[in-house]
């Protein structure tokens, strides 16, 4: 007779409870912190003005509307925030996975939605402490409540840094490829979409091999989210890119 079986069941039960309950508790505490700090964060009515200020400071072109077709936007969503159209500024699935990873040793860092990244760029640039991250989550909720998804995406693409002193999609399209956003090919768009995560590390003029690896990842995400077929993805990666 296996007299250790009840003891093993208790052990596994405690382990499962820890895996499930601890991350849930942390998420609950994070939610409480967000609600507690909500009145302390600024209104997001200023977001379009702050984007304009960034572009004006750097003498960059403005993006009055999302381009049609919006290849870069689709590539950024597929890579950075695939549930963008249905989330509320914070991706609960990715947030839970990130918190759980703190306890399992995983390094999943996919919780930064487009709204969170926009909030970081506009309201907490250069800050990465816990308080700043809580503020970014609060501001992401506010952005999602105040603006449409198209408006949020336009502000993000229109003001984010693409490297080589190119701020905003209009300047990046012109600076890297000598064209306008609506005429970017999938190859060009997937390259630009890959730059926003780490513009210096993926600088195609200095680190073309790394930029191409990042571009491949972006294309793979476009295929995984059914924006492109596998054949279209391969053709996109095979496209010759001519930089200015």
Short mmCIF file of C-alpha atoms in Angstrom, two decimals:
data_model
loop_
_atom_site.label_atom_id
_atom_site.label_comp_id
_atom_site.label_asym_id
_atom_site.label_seq_id
_atom_site.Cartn_x
_atom_site.Cartn_y
_atom_site.Cartn_z
CA UNK A 1 0.00 0.00 0.00
CA UNK A 2 1.31 3.42 -0.99
CA UNK A 3 1.18 5.37 2.27
CA UNK A 4 2.94 8.37 0.68
CA UNK A 5 0.14 9.02 -1.87
CA UNK A 6 -1.89 11.41 0.35
CA UNK A 7 1.29 13.31 1.20
CA UNK A 8 2.17 13.66 -2.50
CA UNK A 9 -1.35 14.91 -3.26
CA UNK A 10 -1.02 17.55 -0.56
CA UNK A 11 2.38 18.57 -1.95
CA UNK A 12 1.08 18.91 -5.52
CA UNK A 13 -2.03 20.68 -4.29
CA UNK A 14 0.04 23.29 -2.48
CA UNK A 15 2.28 23.73 -5.51
CA UNK A 16 -0.70 24.29 -7.83
CA UNK A 17 -2.25 26.70 -5.34
CA UNK A 18 0.97 28.69 -5.24
CA UNK A 19 1.27 28.80 -9.04
CA UNK A 20 -2.31 30.00 -9.51
CA UNK A 21 -3.04 32.03 -6.39
CA UNK A 22 0.16 34.04 -6.08
CA UNK A 23 0.06 35.59 -9.57
CA UNK A 24 -3.66 36.30 -9.13
CA UNK A 25 -2.94 38.02 -5.85
CA UNK A 26 -0.22 40.12 -7.47
CA UNK A 27 -2.56 41.09 -10.31
CA UNK A 28 -5.23 42.03 -7.76
CA UNK A 29 -2.75 44.17 -5.85
CA UNK A 30 -1.63 45.81 -9.09
CA UNK A 31 -5.26 46.58 -9.96
CA UNK A 32 -5.75 48.14 -6.52
CA UNK A 33 -2.64 50.26 -7.03
CA UNK A 34 -3.93 51.44 -10.39
CA UNK A 35 -7.26 52.46 -8.92
CA UNK A 36 -5.56 54.15 -5.98
CA UNK A 37 -3.27 56.23 -8.19
CA UNK A 38 -5.94 57.00 -10.81
CA UNK A 39 -6.71 60.53 -9.60
CA UNK A 40 -2.99 61.34 -9.44
CA UNK A 41 -2.27 60.75 -13.12
CA UNK A 42 -2.93 63.52 -15.65
CA UNK A 43 -5.74 63.74 -18.12
CA UNK A 44 -4.89 62.30 -21.54
CA UNK A 45 -6.67 65.09 -23.40
CA UNK A 46 -3.20 66.48 -24.11
CA UNK A 47 -1.99 63.35 -25.96
CA UNK A 48 -2.37 64.69 -29.55
CA UNK A 49 -0.68 67.94 -28.54
CA UNK A 50 2.22 66.04 -26.95
CA UNK A 51 2.71 64.03 -30.15
CA UNK A 52 2.74 67.29 -32.14
CA UNK A 53 5.26 68.75 -29.69
CA UNK A 54 7.63 65.80 -30.23
CA UNK A 55 7.41 66.16 -34.00
CA UNK A 56 7.80 69.95 -33.90
CA UNK A 57 10.82 69.68 -31.59
CA UNK A 58 12.58 67.43 -34.09
CA UNK A 59 11.31 69.13 -37.23
CA UNK A 60 9.48 65.97 -38.27
CA UNK A 61 6.49 65.52 -40.55
CA UNK A 62 3.06 64.96 -39.04
CA UNK A 63 0.82 61.96 -39.73
CA UNK A 64 -2.69 63.45 -40.04
CA UNK A 65 -4.37 60.06 -40.48
CA UNK A 66 -3.51 56.39 -40.72
CA UNK A 67 -2.23 55.57 -44.21
CA UNK A 68 -4.24 53.36 -46.53
CA UNK A 69 -3.08 50.65 -46.70
CA UNK A 70 -1.56 50.70 -43.22
CA UNK A 71 1.10 48.01 -43.52
CA UNK A 72 3.22 49.36 -40.68
CA UNK A 73 0.26 49.55 -38.32
CA UNK A 74 -0.73 45.97 -39.10
CA UNK A 75 2.86 44.83 -38.59
CA UNK A 76 3.20 46.66 -35.27
CA UNK A 77 -0.07 45.23 -33.98
CA UNK A 78 0.87 41.69 -35.03
CA UNK A 79 4.26 41.99 -33.35
CA UNK A 80 3.66 44.15 -30.30
CA UNK A 81 -0.02 43.78 -29.36
CA UNK A 82 -2.01 41.22 -31.35
CA UNK A 83 -5.12 41.71 -29.15
CA UNK A 84 -5.01 45.48 -29.66
CA UNK A 85 -8.49 45.70 -31.21
CA UNK A 86 -10.16 43.96 -28.26
CA UNK A 87 -8.13 44.93 -25.19
CA UNK A 88 -8.84 47.86 -22.89
CA UNK A 89 -5.42 49.46 -23.01
CA UNK A 90 -3.97 46.62 -20.94
CA UNK A 91 -3.74 43.05 -22.24
CA UNK A 92 -4.92 40.96 -19.28
CA UNK A 93 -3.65 37.70 -20.82
CA UNK A 94 -0.12 39.03 -21.33
CA UNK A 95 -0.14 40.80 -17.98
CA UNK A 96 -1.04 37.58 -16.16
CA UNK A 97 1.62 35.68 -18.12
CA UNK A 98 4.23 38.27 -17.22
CA UNK A 99 3.32 38.24 -13.54
CA UNK A 100 3.26 34.43 -13.47
CA UNK A 101 6.68 34.47 -15.14
CA UNK A 102 8.10 36.21 -12.08
CA UNK A 103 7.39 33.02 -10.15
CA UNK A 104 8.21 30.42 -12.81
CA UNK A 105 11.41 31.98 -14.15
CA UNK A 106 9.90 32.81 -17.55
CA UNK A 107 10.90 36.12 -19.13
CA UNK A 108 7.72 36.92 -21.00
CA UNK A 109 7.69 40.70 -21.51
CA UNK A 110 4.69 40.96 -23.81
CA UNK A 111 2.42 42.94 -21.48
CA UNK A 112 3.24 46.40 -22.91
CA UNK A 113 0.30 47.22 -25.14
CA UNK A 114 0.38 49.97 -27.74
CA UNK A 115 -1.50 52.21 -25.27
CA UNK A 116 1.10 51.53 -22.57
CA UNK A 117 3.93 52.28 -24.98
CA UNK A 118 2.20 55.48 -26.08
CA UNK A 119 1.71 56.51 -22.45
CA UNK A 120 5.39 55.81 -21.75
CA UNK A 121 6.53 57.87 -24.74
CA UNK A 122 4.28 60.84 -23.95
CA UNK A 123 4.02 60.99 -20.17
CA UNK A 124 6.88 59.05 -18.56
CA UNK A 125 9.82 59.21 -21.00
CA UNK A 126 13.07 58.01 -19.48
CA UNK A 127 11.40 56.55 -16.41
CA UNK A 128 11.23 52.80 -15.75
CA UNK A 129 10.63 52.43 -12.00
CA UNK A 130 7.58 50.78 -10.46
CA UNK A 131 5.71 54.05 -9.99
CA UNK A 132 6.20 54.94 -13.67
CA UNK A 133 4.93 51.52 -14.75
CA UNK A 134 1.79 51.90 -12.64
CA UNK A 135 1.24 55.35 -14.13
CA UNK A 136 1.64 53.91 -17.63
CA UNK A 137 -1.04 51.30 -16.97
CA UNK A 138 -3.43 53.94 -15.62
CA UNK A 139 -2.77 56.22 -18.56
CA UNK A 140 -3.25 53.31 -20.97
CA UNK A 141 -6.75 52.77 -19.55
CA UNK A 142 -7.43 56.47 -19.91
CA UNK A 143 -6.18 56.56 -23.49
CA UNK A 144 -8.36 53.59 -24.40
CA UNK A 145 -11.38 55.29 -22.86
CA UNK A 146 -10.75 58.69 -24.44
CA UNK A 147 -9.69 57.75 -28.01
CA UNK A 148 -10.61 55.28 -30.73
CA UNK A 149 -8.17 52.51 -31.60
CA UNK A 150 -7.37 54.24 -34.90
CA UNK A 151 -6.58 57.49 -33.08
CA UNK A 152 -4.33 55.66 -30.61
CA UNK A 153 -2.50 53.82 -33.38
CA UNK A 154 -2.06 57.02 -35.38
CA UNK A 155 -0.59 58.83 -32.39
CA UNK A 156 1.76 55.94 -31.65
CA UNK A 157 2.98 55.42 -35.22
CA UNK A 158 3.03 59.15 -35.86
CA UNK A 159 5.27 60.04 -32.92
CA UNK A 160 7.40 57.01 -32.05
CA UNK A 161 11.16 57.01 -32.68
CA UNK A 162 12.40 54.86 -35.58
CA UNK A 163 16.10 55.57 -35.21
CA UNK A 164 18.52 57.73 -37.21
CA UNK A 165 16.81 60.92 -35.96
CA UNK A 166 13.54 59.88 -37.63
CA UNK A 167 10.56 60.63 -35.41
CA UNK A 168 7.18 59.48 -36.64
CA UNK A 169 6.16 57.23 -39.50
CA UNK A 170 6.08 60.00 -42.10
CA UNK A 171 9.73 60.91 -41.51
CA UNK A 172 10.82 57.27 -41.20
CA UNK A 173 9.21 56.30 -44.52
CA UNK A 174 10.83 59.28 -46.24
CA UNK A 175 14.18 58.97 -44.47
CA UNK A 176 14.78 55.25 -44.89
CA UNK A 177 13.02 54.57 -48.19
CA UNK A 178 12.25 57.90 -49.86
CA UNK A 179 8.51 57.32 -49.94
CA UNK A 180 5.30 58.08 -48.07
CA UNK A 181 3.61 55.75 -45.55
CA UNK A 182 0.78 54.66 -47.85
CA UNK A 183 3.27 53.48 -50.49
CA UNK A 184 5.41 51.34 -48.21
CA UNK A 185 5.74 47.75 -49.35
CA UNK A 186 5.34 44.88 -46.90
CA UNK A 187 9.11 44.48 -46.89
CA UNK A 188 9.68 48.13 -46.02
CA UNK A 189 6.84 48.18 -43.50
CA UNK A 190 8.03 45.06 -41.68
CA UNK A 191 11.50 46.57 -41.40
CA UNK A 192 10.13 49.82 -39.89
CA UNK A 193 7.80 47.96 -37.54
CA UNK A 194 10.76 46.03 -36.19
CA UNK A 195 12.73 49.18 -35.41
CA UNK A 196 10.41 50.68 -32.81
CA UNK A 197 11.34 48.11 -30.14
CA UNK A 198 15.06 49.02 -30.19
CA UNK A 199 15.95 51.59 -32.86
CA UNK A 200 19.68 51.64 -32.10
CA UNK A 201 20.13 47.87 -31.75
CA UNK A 202 18.27 47.20 -35.01
CA UNK A 203 19.68 50.15 -36.96
CA UNK A 204 19.77 48.77 -40.52
CA UNK A 205 22.66 51.04 -41.49
CA UNK A 206 24.86 49.74 -38.67
CA UNK A 207 23.41 46.32 -37.78
CA UNK A 208 21.73 45.03 -40.91
CA UNK A 209 21.95 41.37 -39.85
CA UNK A 210 20.13 42.09 -36.58
CA UNK A 211 17.62 44.29 -38.37
CA UNK A 212 16.91 41.46 -40.80
CA UNK A 213 16.44 38.97 -37.96
CA UNK A 214 13.98 41.35 -36.34
CA UNK A 215 12.22 41.85 -39.68
CA UNK A 216 11.89 38.06 -40.01
CA UNK A 217 10.24 37.95 -36.58
CA UNK A 218 7.78 40.68 -37.61
CA UNK A 219 6.93 38.80 -40.80
CA UNK A 220 6.45 35.56 -38.86
CA UNK A 221 3.99 37.37 -36.60
CA UNK A 222 2.11 38.70 -39.64
CA UNK A 223 1.83 35.11 -40.86
CA UNK A 224 0.85 33.79 -37.41
CA UNK A 225 -1.95 36.37 -37.16
CA UNK A 226 -3.12 35.56 -40.71
CA UNK A 227 -2.40 38.97 -42.18
CA UNK A 228 -0.03 37.32 -44.67
CA UNK A 229 0.14 33.77 -45.97
CA UNK A 230 3.33 31.79 -45.48
CA UNK A 231 4.17 32.28 -49.17
CA UNK A 232 3.56 36.03 -48.92
CA UNK A 233 5.75 36.12 -45.83
CA UNK A 234 8.63 34.43 -47.63
CA UNK A 235 8.21 36.77 -50.60
CA UNK A 236 8.21 39.76 -48.25
CA UNK A 237 11.46 38.68 -46.60
CA UNK A 238 13.03 38.08 -50.03
CA UNK A 239 12.16 41.64 -51.14
CA UNK A 240 15.23 43.77 -51.82
CA UNK A 241 15.25 46.84 -49.60
CA UNK A 242 16.95 49.94 -50.96
CA UNK A 243 17.74 52.39 -48.19
CA UNK A 244 18.32 56.08 -48.87
#
